[in-house]
Amino acid sequence: MKLFYTTILALFFFGTITAQNNTTYWQQKVDYKMNIDVDADKGQYKGTQQLTYTNNSPDALNRVFYHLYFNAFQPGSEMDVRSQTIVDPDPRVGDRISKLSPSEIGFIKPLSLTQDGVKLTYEIVGTVLEVALAKPILPGESTVFNMEWDAQVPSQIRRSGRDNKEGVAYSMTQWYPKMAEYDFQGWHADPYIAREFHSVWGDFDVTIAMDKDYTIGGTGYLQGDPKKKRGKKAWHFVAPNVHDFTWAADKDYIHDTYAGPNGVTLNFYYKNDPNIIENWKKLQPVTAELLSYFNEHIGTYPYKQYSVIQGGDGGMEYAMATLITGNRKFESLVGVTAHEMAHSWFQFLLATNEGRHEWMDEGFTSYISSLAMNEVMKQNSTNPNAGSYRGYAFLANSGKGVPATTHADRYESNRTYGITAYSKGCVFLAQLGYVIGEENLKTTIKQYFKDWVFKHPTPNDFIRVAEKVSGLELDWYLLDFMYTNGSIDYAVKEVATEGTKSVITLERIGLVPMPIDVTVEFEDGSSMNYYIPLQMMRGEKPAASGEKRLVLGDWAWAHPTYTFEVIAGKSVSKVMIDPSKLMADVDDKNNQFSKE
Ligand SMILES: [Zn+2]
């Protein structure tokens, strides 16, 4: 009896622990205080960092990892080698890293590191600093790290650096010793090979002393006018609840501000170059419209400033800021701003792990920024994401597709990465509107923001929101469409006439299941929409407002064909699977039947 009782207790206890591990969300916290002293002529700086680390995990931590991203810009680095061995290198990188001279390379060299005043031992391994702790950080405890370091800003190769091709002096991204994230999947001390970040939420207090003729723009709120400090100017920024800090500096920046919606100040920093000034002025009201669009369709931007800064090497999203190249045609300047600004939601506020789930930040951003561009630029496209569907279909039909579980750095080619992350990720979201209905999709996006803002959501977290909003089972959609290399292919197999009846047979050719919308046109000019629910969804998407449709019986996935009868006495002239073309069918030639 006693044994029995103990076993029951043990089972109960164990069961409780397991349940907690599966359902309790936690995230680590960092608070950075940094003082930076820049030698602008040499392209070097000295830094001190006080980092308060709070361990909210259920685990005792015996070591920590910092990213030293600038070390990627050295001959022989993983970024250099990868760029020279991948089949389709990014032309911005190519073999340029291998040719950097000692005064052009980037580096971050820690000089000292302490934990609560005790000296720590550490090892620099490429772009990662491995640190053994003096004492473990127990669950719920905080510890303070102090680091001093020397750094050299690389010549602009990728994202960061000195003297980009448009003449911006300093693009300072991923520029400081940055604590790696530790979450429910453990440490994410990814080496910097090509792309994508995953960082710890926290508060930043950063003072940058720089030669006095530079203007600095970046993350956070500038605390009063810059103060004179030993022949330099010290710029003090504070950024609450962010997971990154970025800045850029140039002697020729024009700095404009524009009052955006909801009390947000939009800052624009761009070169005093007569060729670009007009476009950068015209960009300002459009940026305000974009911000309104994203506020309305995702959720309200919670900070009070956003900076669009000329810098970098294309466009890249950062905390409360973006760095974009600025010498562009107007449409392209708006397009890149729309994309990078949309990342403030899909990457920044909804901080998915970009290395593991690259399709969530790039795909969702592509989806919403295309819709925003369609509206603010009055493009009047019926499907603003049609280009993403074409890109995805090309990849699927090329046979080179891979499951989207692939790490962002480890695709066979940059092209496969690009199409999977941007195009397929966009299609995933756009097509979800086909699966659960457009209104449910809109509500899902807003609810996802409400539930996961300032956190690290996963693909499962997103699909669970969609399930709860729609009342439909959607695990198959995430699993089969994103996590396998299967594809969607449905066909009209046969239209037969039996007396006065017409019988239509559809066929599932691809492995990925889908509910089916099908429109049938009759010879008398009338038409009828049919909806065939997918049995494993355990429900039906609601009809679009004003849509008349007939709901047929479920299609259970294992059956390769599905047959239904249309209105008696009417003769079929045309059958179309998914006239909306929101279902990413990889072979749409067999989606139609027409009577000659
Ligand atoms: Zn992007």
PDB file of C-alpha atoms and ligand atoms in Angstrom, residues 315-317 339-340 343 361-362 365-366 422, ligand 1:
ATOM      1  CA  GLY A 315      18.647  46.919 -46.251  1.00  0.00           C
ATOM      2  CA  MET A 316      18.761  45.370 -42.826  1.00  0.00           C
ATOM      3  CA  GLU A 317      16.497  45.629 -39.826  1.00  0.00           C
ATOM      4  CA  HIS A 339      10.367  45.748 -45.868  1.00  0.00           C
ATOM      5  CA  GLU A 340      12.842  46.730 -43.151  1.00  0.00           C
ATOM      6  CA  HIS A 343      10.711  43.646 -39.628  1.00  0.00           C
ATOM      7  CA  ASP A 361      10.823  36.781 -40.119  1.00  0.00           C
ATOM      8  CA  GLU A 362      11.584  37.079 -43.852  1.00  0.00           C
ATOM      9  CA  THR A 365       7.781  40.528 -43.467  1.00  0.00           C
ATOM     10  CA  SER A 366       7.566  39.976 -47.223  1.00  0.00           C
ATOM     11  CA  TYR A 422      11.288  34.970 -48.325  1.00  0.00           C
TER      12      TYR A 422
HETATM   13 ZN    ZN B   1      14.096  40.995 -44.567  1.00  0.00          ZN
END
